[in-house]
Short mmCIF file of C-alpha atoms in Angstrom, two decimals:
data_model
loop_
_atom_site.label_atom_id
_atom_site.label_comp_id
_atom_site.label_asym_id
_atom_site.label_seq_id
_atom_site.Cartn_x
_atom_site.Cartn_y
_atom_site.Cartn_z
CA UNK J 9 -11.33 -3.09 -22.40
CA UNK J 10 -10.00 -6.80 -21.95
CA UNK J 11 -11.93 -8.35 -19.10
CA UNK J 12 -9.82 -11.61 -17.30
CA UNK J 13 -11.86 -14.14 -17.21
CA UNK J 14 -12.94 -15.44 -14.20
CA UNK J 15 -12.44 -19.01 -13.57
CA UNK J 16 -10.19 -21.30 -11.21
CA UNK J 17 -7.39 -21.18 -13.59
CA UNK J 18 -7.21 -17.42 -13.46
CA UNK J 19 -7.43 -17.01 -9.58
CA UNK J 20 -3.65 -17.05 -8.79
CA UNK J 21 -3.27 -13.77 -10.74
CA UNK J 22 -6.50 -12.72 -8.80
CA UNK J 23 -5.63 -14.06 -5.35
CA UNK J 24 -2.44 -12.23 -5.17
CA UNK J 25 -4.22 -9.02 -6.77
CA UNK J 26 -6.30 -9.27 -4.18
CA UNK J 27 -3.44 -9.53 -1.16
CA UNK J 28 -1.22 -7.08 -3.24
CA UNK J 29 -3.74 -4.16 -3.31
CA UNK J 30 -5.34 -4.52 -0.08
CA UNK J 31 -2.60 -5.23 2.67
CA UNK J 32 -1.02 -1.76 2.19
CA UNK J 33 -3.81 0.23 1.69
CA UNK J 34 -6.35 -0.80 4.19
CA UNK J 35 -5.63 -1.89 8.02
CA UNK J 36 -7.95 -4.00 9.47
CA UNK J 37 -7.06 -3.92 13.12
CA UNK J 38 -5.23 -1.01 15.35
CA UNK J 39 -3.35 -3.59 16.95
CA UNK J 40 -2.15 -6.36 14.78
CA UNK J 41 0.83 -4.67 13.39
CA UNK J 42 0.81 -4.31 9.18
CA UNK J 43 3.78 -6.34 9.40
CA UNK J 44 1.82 -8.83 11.10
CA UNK J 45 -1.12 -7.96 8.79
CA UNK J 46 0.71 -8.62 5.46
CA UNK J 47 1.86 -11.97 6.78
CA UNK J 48 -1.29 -13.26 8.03
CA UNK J 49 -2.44 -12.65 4.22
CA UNK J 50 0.63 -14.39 2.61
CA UNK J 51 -0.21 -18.03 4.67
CA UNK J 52 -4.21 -17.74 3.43
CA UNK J 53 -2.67 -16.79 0.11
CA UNK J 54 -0.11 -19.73 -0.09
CA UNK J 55 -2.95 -21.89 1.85
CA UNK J 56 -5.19 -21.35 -1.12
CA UNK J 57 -2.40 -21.55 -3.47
CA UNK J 58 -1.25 -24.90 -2.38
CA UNK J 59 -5.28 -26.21 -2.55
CA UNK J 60 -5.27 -24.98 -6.23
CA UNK J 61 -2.20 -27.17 -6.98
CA UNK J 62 -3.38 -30.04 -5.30
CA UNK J 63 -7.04 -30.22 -7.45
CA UNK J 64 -7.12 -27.43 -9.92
CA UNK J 65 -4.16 -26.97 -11.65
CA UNK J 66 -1.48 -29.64 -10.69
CA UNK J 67 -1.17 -30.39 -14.92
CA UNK J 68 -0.34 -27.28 -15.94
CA UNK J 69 2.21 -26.58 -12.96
CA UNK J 70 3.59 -30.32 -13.96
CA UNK J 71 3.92 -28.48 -17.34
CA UNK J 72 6.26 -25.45 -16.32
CA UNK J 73 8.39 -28.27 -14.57
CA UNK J 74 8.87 -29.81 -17.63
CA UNK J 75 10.25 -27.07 -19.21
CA UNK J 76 12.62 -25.65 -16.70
CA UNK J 77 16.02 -27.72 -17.04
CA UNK J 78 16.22 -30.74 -15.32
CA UNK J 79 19.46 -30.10 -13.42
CA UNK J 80 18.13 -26.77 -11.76
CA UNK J 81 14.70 -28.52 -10.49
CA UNK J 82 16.81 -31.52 -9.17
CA UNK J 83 19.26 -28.93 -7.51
CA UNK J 84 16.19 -26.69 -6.52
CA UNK J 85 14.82 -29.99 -4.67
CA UNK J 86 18.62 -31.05 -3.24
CA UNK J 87 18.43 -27.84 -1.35
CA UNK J 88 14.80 -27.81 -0.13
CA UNK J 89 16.11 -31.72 1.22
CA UNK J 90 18.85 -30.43 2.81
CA UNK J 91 16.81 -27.76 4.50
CA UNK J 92 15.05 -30.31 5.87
CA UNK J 93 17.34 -32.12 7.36
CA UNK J 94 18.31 -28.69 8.83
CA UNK J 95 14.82 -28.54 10.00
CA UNK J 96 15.41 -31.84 11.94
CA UNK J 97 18.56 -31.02 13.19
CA UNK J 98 17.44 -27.43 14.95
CA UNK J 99 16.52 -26.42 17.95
CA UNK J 100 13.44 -25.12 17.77
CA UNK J 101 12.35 -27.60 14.95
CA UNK J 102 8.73 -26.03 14.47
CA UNK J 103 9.80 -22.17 13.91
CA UNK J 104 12.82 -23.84 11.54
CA UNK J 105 9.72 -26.26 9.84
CA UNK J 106 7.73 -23.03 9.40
CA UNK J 107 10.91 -21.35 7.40
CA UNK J 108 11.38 -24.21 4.88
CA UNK J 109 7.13 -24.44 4.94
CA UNK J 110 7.25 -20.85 3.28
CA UNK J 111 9.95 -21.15 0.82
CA UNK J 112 8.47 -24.27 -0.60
CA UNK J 113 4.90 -23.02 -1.15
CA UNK J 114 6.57 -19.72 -2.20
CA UNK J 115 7.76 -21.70 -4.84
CA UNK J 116 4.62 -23.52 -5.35
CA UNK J 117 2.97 -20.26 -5.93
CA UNK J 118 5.63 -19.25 -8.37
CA UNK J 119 4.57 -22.12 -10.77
CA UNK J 120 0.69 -21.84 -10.40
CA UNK J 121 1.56 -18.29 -11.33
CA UNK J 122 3.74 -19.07 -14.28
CA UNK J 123 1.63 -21.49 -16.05
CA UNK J 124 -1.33 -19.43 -16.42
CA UNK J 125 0.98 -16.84 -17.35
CA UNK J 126 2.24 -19.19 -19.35
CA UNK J 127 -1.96 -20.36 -21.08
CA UNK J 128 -3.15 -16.75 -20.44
CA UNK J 129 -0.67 -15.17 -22.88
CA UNK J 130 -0.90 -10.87 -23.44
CA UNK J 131 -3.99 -11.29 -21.35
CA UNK J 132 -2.05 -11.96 -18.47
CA UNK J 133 0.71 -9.42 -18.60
CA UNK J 134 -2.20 -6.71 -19.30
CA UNK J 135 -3.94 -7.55 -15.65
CA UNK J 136 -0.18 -8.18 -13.91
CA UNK J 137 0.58 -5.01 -15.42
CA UNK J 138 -2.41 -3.16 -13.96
CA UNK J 139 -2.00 -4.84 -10.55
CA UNK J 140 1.78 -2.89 -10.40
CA UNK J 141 0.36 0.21 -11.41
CA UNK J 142 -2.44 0.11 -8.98
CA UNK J 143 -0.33 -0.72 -6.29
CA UNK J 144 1.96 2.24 -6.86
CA UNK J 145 -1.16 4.39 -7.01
CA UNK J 146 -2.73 4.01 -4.08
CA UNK J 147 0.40 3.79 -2.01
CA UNK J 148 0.90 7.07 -3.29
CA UNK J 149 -1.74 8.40 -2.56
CA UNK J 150 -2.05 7.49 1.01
CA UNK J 151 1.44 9.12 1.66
CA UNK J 152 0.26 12.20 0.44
CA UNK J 153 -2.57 12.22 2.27
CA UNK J 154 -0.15 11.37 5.08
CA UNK J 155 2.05 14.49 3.88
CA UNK J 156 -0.86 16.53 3.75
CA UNK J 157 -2.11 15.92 7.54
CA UNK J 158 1.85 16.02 9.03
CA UNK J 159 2.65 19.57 7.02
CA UNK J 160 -1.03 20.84 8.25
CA UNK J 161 -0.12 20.01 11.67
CA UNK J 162 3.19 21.63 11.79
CA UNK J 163 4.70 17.91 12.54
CA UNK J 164 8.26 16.59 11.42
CA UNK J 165 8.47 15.48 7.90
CA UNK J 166 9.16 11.87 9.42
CA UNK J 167 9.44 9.06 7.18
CA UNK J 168 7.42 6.24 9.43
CA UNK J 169 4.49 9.14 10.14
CA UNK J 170 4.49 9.88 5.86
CA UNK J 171 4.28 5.85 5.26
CA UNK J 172 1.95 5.23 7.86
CA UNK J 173 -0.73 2.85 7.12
CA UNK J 174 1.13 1.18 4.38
CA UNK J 175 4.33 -0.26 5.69
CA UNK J 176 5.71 -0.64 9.08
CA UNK J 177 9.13 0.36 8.50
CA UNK J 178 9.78 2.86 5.78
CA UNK J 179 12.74 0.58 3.92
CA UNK J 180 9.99 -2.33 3.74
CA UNK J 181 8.24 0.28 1.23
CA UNK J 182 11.77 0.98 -0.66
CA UNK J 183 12.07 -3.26 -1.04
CA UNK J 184 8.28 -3.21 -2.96
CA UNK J 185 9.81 -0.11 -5.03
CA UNK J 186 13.07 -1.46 -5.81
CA UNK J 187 10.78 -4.69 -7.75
CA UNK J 188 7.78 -2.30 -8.91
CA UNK J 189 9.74 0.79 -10.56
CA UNK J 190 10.96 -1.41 -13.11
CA UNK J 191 7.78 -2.14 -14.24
CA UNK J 192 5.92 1.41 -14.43
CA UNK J 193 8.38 2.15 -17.72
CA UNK J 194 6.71 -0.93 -19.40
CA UNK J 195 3.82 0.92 -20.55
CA UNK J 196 5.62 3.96 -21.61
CA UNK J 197 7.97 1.90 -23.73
CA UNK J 198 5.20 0.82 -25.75
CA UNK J 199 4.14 2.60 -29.27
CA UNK J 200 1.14 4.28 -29.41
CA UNK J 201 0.29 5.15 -25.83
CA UNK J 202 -2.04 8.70 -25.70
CA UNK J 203 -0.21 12.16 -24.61
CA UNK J 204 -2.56 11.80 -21.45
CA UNK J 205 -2.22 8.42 -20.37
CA UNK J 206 1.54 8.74 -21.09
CA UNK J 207 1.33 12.27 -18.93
CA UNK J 208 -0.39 10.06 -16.23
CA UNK J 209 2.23 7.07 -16.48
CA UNK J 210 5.23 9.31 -15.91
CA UNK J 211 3.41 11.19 -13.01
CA UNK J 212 3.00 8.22 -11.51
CA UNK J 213 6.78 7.21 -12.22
CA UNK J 214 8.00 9.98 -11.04
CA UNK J 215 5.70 9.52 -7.82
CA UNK J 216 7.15 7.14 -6.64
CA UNK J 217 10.59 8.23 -7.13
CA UNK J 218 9.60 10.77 -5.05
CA UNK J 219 8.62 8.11 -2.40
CA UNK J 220 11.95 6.42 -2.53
CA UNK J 221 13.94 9.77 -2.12
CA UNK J 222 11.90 10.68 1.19
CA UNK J 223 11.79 6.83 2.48
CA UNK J 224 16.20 7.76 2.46
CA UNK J 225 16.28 3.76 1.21
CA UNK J 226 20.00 3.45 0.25
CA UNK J 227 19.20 -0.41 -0.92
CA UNK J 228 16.51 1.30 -3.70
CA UNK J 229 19.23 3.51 -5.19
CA UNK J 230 22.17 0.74 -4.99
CA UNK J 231 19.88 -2.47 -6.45
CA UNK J 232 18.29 0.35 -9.28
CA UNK J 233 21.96 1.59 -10.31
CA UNK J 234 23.13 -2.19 -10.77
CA UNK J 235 20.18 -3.13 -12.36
CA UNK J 236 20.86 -0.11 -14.98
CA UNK J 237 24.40 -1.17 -15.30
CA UNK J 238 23.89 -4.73 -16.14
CA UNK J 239 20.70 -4.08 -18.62
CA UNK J 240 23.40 -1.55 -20.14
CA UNK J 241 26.27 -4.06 -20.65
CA UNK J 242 23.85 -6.89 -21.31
CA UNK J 243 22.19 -4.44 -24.71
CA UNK J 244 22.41 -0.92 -24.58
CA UNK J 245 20.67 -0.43 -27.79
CA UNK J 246 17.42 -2.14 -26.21
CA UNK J 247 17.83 -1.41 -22.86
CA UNK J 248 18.31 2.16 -23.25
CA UNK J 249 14.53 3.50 -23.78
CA UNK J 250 13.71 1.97 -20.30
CA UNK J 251 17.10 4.00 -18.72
CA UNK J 252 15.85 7.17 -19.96
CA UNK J 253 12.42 6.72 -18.98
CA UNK J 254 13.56 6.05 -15.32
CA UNK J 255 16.24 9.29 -15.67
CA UNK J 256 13.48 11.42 -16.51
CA UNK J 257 11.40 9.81 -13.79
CA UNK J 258 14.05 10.20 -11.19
CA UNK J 259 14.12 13.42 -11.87
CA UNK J 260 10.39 14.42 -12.20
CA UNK J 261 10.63 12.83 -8.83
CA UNK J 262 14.01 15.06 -7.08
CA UNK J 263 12.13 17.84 -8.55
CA UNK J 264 8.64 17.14 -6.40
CA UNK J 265 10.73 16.45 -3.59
CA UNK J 266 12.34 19.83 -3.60
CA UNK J 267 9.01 21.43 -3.78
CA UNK J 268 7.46 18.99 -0.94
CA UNK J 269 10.07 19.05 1.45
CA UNK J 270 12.24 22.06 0.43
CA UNK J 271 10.37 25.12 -0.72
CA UNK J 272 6.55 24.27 1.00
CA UNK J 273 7.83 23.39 4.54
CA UNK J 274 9.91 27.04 4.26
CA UNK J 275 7.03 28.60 2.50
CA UNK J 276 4.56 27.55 5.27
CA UNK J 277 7.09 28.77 7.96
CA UNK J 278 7.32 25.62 10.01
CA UNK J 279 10.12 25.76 12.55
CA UNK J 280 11.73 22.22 12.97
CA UNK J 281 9.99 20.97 9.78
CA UNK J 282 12.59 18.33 8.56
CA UNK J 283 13.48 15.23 6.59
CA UNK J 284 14.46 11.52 8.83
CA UNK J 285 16.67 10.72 5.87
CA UNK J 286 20.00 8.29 5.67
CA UNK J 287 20.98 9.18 2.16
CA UNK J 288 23.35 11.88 3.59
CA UNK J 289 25.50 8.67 4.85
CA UNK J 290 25.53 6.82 1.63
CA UNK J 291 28.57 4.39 3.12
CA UNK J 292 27.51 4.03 6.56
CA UNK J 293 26.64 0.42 7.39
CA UNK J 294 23.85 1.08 10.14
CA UNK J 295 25.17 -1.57 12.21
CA UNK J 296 25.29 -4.84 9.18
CA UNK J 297 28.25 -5.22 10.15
CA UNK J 298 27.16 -6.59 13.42
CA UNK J 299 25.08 -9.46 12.20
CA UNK J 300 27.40 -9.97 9.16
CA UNK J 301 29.60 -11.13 11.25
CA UNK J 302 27.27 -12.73 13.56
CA UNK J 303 25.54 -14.75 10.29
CA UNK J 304 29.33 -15.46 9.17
CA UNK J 305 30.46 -16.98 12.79
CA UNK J 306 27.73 -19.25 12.77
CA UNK J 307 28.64 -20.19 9.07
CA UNK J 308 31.86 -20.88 10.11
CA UNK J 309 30.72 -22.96 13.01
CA UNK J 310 27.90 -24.86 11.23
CA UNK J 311 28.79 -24.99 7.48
CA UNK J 312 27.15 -28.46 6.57
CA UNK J 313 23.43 -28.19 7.77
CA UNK J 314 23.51 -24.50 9.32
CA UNK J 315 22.00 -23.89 12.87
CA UNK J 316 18.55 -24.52 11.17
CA UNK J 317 16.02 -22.06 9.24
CA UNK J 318 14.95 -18.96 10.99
CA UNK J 319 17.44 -19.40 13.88
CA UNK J 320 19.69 -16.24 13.40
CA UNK J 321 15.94 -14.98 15.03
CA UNK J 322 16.99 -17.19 18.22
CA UNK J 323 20.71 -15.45 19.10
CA UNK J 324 20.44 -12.47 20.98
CA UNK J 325 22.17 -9.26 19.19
CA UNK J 326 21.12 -5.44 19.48
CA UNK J 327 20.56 -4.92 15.84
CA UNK J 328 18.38 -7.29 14.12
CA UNK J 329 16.77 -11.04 13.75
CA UNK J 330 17.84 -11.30 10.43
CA UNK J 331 21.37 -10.22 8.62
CA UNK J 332 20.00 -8.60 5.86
CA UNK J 333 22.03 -10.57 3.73
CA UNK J 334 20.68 -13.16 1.33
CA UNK J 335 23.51 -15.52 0.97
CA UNK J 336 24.83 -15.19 4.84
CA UNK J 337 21.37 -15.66 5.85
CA UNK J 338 21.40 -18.70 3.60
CA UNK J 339 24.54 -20.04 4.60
CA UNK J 340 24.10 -19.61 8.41
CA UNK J 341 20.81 -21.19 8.53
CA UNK J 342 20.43 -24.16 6.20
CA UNK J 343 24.29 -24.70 5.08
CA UNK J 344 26.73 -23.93 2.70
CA UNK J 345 25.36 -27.02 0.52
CA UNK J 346 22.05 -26.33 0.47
CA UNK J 347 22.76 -22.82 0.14
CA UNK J 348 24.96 -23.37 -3.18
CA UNK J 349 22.22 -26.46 -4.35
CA UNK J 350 19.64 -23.04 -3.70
CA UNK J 351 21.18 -20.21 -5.21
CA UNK J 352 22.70 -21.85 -8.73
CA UNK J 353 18.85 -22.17 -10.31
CA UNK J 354 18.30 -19.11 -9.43
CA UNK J 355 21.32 -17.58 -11.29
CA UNK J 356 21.32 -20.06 -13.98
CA UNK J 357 18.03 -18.29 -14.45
CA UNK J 358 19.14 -14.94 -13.94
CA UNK J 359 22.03 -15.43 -16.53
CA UNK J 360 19.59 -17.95 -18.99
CA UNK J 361 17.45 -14.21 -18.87
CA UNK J 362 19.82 -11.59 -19.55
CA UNK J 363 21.31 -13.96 -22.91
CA UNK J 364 17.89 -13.60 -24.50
CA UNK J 365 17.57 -9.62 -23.63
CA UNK J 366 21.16 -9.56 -25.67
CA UNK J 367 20.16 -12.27 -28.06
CA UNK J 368 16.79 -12.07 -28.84
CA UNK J 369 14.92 -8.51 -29.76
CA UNK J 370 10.75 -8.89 -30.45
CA UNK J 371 7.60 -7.84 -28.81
CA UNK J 372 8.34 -8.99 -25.97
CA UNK J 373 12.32 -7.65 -25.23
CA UNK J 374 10.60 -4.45 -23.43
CA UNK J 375 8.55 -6.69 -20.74
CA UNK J 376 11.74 -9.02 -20.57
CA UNK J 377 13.91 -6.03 -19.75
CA UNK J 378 11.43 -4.65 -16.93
CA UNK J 379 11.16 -8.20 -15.61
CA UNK J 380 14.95 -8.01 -15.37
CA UNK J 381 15.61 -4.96 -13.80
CA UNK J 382 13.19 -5.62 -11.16
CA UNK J 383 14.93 -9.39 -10.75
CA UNK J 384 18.26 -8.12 -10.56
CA UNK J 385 17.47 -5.17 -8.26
CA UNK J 386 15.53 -7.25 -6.16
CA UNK J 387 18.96 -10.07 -6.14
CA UNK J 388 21.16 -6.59 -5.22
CA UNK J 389 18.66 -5.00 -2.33
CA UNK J 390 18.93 -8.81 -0.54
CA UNK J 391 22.50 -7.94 -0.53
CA UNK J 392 22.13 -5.34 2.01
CA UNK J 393 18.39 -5.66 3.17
CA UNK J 394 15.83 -8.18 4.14
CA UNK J 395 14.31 -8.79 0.96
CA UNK J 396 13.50 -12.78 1.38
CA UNK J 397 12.49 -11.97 4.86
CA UNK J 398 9.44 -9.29 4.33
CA UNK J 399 6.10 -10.99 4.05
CA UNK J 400 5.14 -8.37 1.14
CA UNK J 401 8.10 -8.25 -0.36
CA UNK J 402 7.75 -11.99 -0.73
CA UNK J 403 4.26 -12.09 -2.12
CA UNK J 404 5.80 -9.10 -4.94
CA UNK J 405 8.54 -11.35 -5.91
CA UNK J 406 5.39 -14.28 -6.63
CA UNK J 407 4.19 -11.95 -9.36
CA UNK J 408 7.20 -11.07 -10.68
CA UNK J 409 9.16 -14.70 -10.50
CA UNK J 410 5.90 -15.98 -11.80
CA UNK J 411 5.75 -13.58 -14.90
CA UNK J 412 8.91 -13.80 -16.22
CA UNK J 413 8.83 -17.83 -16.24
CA UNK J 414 5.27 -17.44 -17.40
CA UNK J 415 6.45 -15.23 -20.41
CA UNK J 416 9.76 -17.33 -20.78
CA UNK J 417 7.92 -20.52 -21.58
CA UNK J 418 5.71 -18.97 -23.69
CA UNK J 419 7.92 -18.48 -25.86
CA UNK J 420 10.19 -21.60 -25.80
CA UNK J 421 7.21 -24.36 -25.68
CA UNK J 422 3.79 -24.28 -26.91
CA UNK J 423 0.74 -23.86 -23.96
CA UNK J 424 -0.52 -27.40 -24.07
CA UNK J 425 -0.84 -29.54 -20.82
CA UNK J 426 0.75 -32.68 -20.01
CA UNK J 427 -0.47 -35.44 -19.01
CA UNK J 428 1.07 -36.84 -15.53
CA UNK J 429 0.69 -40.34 -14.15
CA UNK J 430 -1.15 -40.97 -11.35
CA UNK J 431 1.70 -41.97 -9.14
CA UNK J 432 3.81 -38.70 -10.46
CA UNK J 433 0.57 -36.81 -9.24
CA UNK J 434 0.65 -38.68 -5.73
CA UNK J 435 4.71 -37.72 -5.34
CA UNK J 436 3.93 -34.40 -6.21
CA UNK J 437 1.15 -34.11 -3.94
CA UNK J 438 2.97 -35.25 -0.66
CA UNK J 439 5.31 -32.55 -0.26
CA UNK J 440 2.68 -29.70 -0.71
CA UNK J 441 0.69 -31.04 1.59
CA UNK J 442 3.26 -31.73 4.16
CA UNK J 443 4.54 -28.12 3.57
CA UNK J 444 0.45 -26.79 4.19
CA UNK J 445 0.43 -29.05 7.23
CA UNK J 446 3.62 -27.48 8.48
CA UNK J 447 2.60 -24.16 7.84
CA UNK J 448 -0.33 -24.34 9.58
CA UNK J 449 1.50 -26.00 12.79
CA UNK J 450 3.92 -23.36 12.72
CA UNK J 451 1.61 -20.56 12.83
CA UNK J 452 -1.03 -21.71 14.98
CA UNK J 453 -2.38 -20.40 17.85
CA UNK J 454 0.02 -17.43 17.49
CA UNK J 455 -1.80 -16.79 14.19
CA UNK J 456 -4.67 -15.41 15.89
CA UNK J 457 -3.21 -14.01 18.86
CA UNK J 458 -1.22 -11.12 16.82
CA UNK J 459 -3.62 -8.36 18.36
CA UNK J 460 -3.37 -9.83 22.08
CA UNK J 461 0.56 -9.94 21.33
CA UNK J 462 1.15 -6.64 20.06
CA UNK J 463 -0.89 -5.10 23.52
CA UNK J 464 1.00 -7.52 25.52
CA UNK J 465 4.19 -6.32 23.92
CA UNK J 466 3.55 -2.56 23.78
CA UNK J 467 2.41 -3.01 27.51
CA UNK J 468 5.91 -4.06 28.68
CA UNK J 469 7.13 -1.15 27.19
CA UNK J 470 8.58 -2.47 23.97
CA UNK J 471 8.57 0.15 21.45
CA UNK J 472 11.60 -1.11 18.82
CA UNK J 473 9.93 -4.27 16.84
CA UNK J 474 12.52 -6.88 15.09
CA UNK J 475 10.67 -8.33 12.41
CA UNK J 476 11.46 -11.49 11.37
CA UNK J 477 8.80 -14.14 10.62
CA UNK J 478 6.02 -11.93 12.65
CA UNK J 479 7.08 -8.13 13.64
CA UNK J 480 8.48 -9.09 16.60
CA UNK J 481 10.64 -11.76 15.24
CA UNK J 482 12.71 -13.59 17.61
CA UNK J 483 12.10 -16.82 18.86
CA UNK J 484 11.27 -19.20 20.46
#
């Protein structure tokens, strides 16, 4: 079997392996929320991502610049400016600095990860690949051990009790499916895959279709039905292996939920055995409206520089610190400009993606199309849910981001590092290290108070949590 070769230049794909796989499965303290848990990973993860640009490999991320067109990097940059001078303008300028801190060493990780994607070649997808499928395993298998424990006890088939351990809020676990079903058809769209492994593959698939159907996470079925839609009208003739392989999935998946939560719960004569489900209310809004309109007020009021990053956390509303809306959130926080200057790069890209799926058919179409459904399901979910919000969800959308620019300029340059300047090294230097520095500022103490919070908060009788940059999310 391929080994990865361990060096410096292959630890982003390791590093976020590492947070990936372990920040669902494992919980290292009762109190520090997994919320909490997962985010306290991500700023180690960027911290050690932004250390590896800085000394490591600053060429090679110089070298994925290069490629990407010049007018989205200068917009990309526009908007992270403008955010800025959001930051400046806020009222709570260190919660607003931590907000723009993320997003740019988000982004900073998205590069590292793309140029060794873009060095490491088939290697690289083979170990990115695994890291999906590994992930889906073992939050599987912790929610049937969860299942297993609830139906012994005679307990309600409750979503949060069944995704225990792994997520704090059962639609945080329907965001990381909406990006990683996508990918589990890769693999099964490939030629010569054994009747076992393929037996094992659409088990797995159909797993965690089972997952999403108990989580009741209407954003999963929504961005996945878009996502099929476009792939459909974008190539039908390429995209359609990958449709059929998530029908059958989907309904591997109905089926095991009929026997788990239909036909065991009445065959083990629980009374009250049920499913905490909102897919019976497929139109309901669940109270978006609410901060939709709160996110769109302050748009209206502040359309120029927004009321500053993060601060829909710092108005008091009964439903939520965030509107679970992409673009509202955008355009309430940082401004209509630097919203617009934010969001065309990223559907230049979208649209620069879907031309070569219709254009361009080779070896690697059937990644490409995987890397699109989970993109455009992902863009669809932050429609109606918090997608750029969730500190896992986040760190998912590093590999994925990552991947398909990795695999993109694989094919449109060859892998050989440029040489920089040393003043272009110094300017691109600054802002990472300004970003690290205000990072770090923002989070600390509070970073390693999360356990003494949590008691503190649970104390006062505080039992509903609205996440937002930590689990409890408002501010200051």
């Amino acid at each position: 079997m391929p080994v990865l070769k361990i060096n410096l230049h292959s630890a982003p794909l390791l590093l976020l392996e590492l947070v990936l796989l372990i920040t669902p499965v494992i919980r290292f303290s009762k109190w520090v929320t997994l919320h909490d848990q997962q985010r306290i990973a991500q700023i180690v993860l960027l911290c050690l991502f932004a250390l590896g640009s800085l000394f490591v490999w600053r060429t090679r991320i110089f070298g994925v610049l290069a490629q990407i067109p010049r007018p989205a990097v200068w917009l990309w940059l526009t908007g992270l400016t403008l955010g800025m001078i959001s930051v400046l303008n806020a009222g709570h300028v260190r919660f607003a600095a931590l907000e723009w801190a993320s997003l740019f060493l988000l982004t900073n990780s998205v590069l590292a990860l793309a140029a060794q994607g873009r060095m490491q070649g088939e290697e690289f997808d083979r170990w990115a690949l695994r890291i999906s499928l590994l992930v889906a395993f073992f939050v599987v298998l912790k929610f049937l051990i969860n299942y297993s424990l609830v139906l012994h006890a005679g307990m309600e088939l409750e979503a949060r009790k069944l995704f225990r351990g792994s997520f704090t809020n059962p639609r945080f676990f329907g965001q990381a499916a909406t990006l990683l079903l996508p990918l589990l058809a890769y693999p099964l769209m490939t030629d010569g895959l054994r009747r076992g492994k393929k037996f094992a593959l659409f088990g797995l698939l159909a797993a965690i279709w089972l997952l999403v159907i108990a989580s009741g996470t209407r954003g999963t079925f929504l961005a996945l039905a878009i996502a099929a839609a476009v792939l459909a009208a974008v190539s039908w003739r390429v995209a359609r292996p990958w449709l059929q392989i998530q029908f059958v999935g989907f309904l591997l998946g109905l089926a095991a939920f009929v026997l788990l939560f239909v036909w065991l719960p009445d065959a083990a004569q629980h009374p009250g055995i049920g499913v905490e489900n909102r897919l019976g209310h497929p139109t309901t809004l669940s109270k978006r409206e609410v901060i939709w309109s709160l996110a769109w007020q302050q748009m209206l009021a502040h359309p120029w520089l927004g009321i500053g990053p993060m601060h829909l956390a710092s108005i008091p509303n009964p439903v939520a610190t965030h509107p679970h809306n992409a673009l509202l959130q955008l355009g309430a926080e940082w401004g209509l400009p630097a919203t617009l200057a934010l969001i065309f790069p990223l559907a230049y890209g979208m649209w620069a993606l879907l031309v070569r799926i219709h254009r361009v058919h080779n070896a690697h179409t059937p990644l490409f199309i995987c890397l699109a459904a989970s993109l455009v399901g992902g863009a669809t979910q932050a429609m109606v849910d918090g997608v750029i919000v969730m500190p896992y969800t986040q760190t998912l959308l590093i590999l994925i981001v990552g991947w398909t620019l990795g695999l993109h300029f694989r094919e449109t340059a060859p892998a050989t590092p440029r040489r920089i300047s040393l003043t272009g090294q110094i300017a691109g230097a600054i802002p990472v290290v300004v970003a690290a520095g205000l990072l770090i500022w923002g989070v600390f103490p509070e970073v390693f108070q999360r356990a003494a919070i949590t008691r503190e908060l649970v104390d006062s009788s505080i039992t509903v949590f609205n996440p937002r940059y930590w689990v409890h999310g408002w501010i200051p």
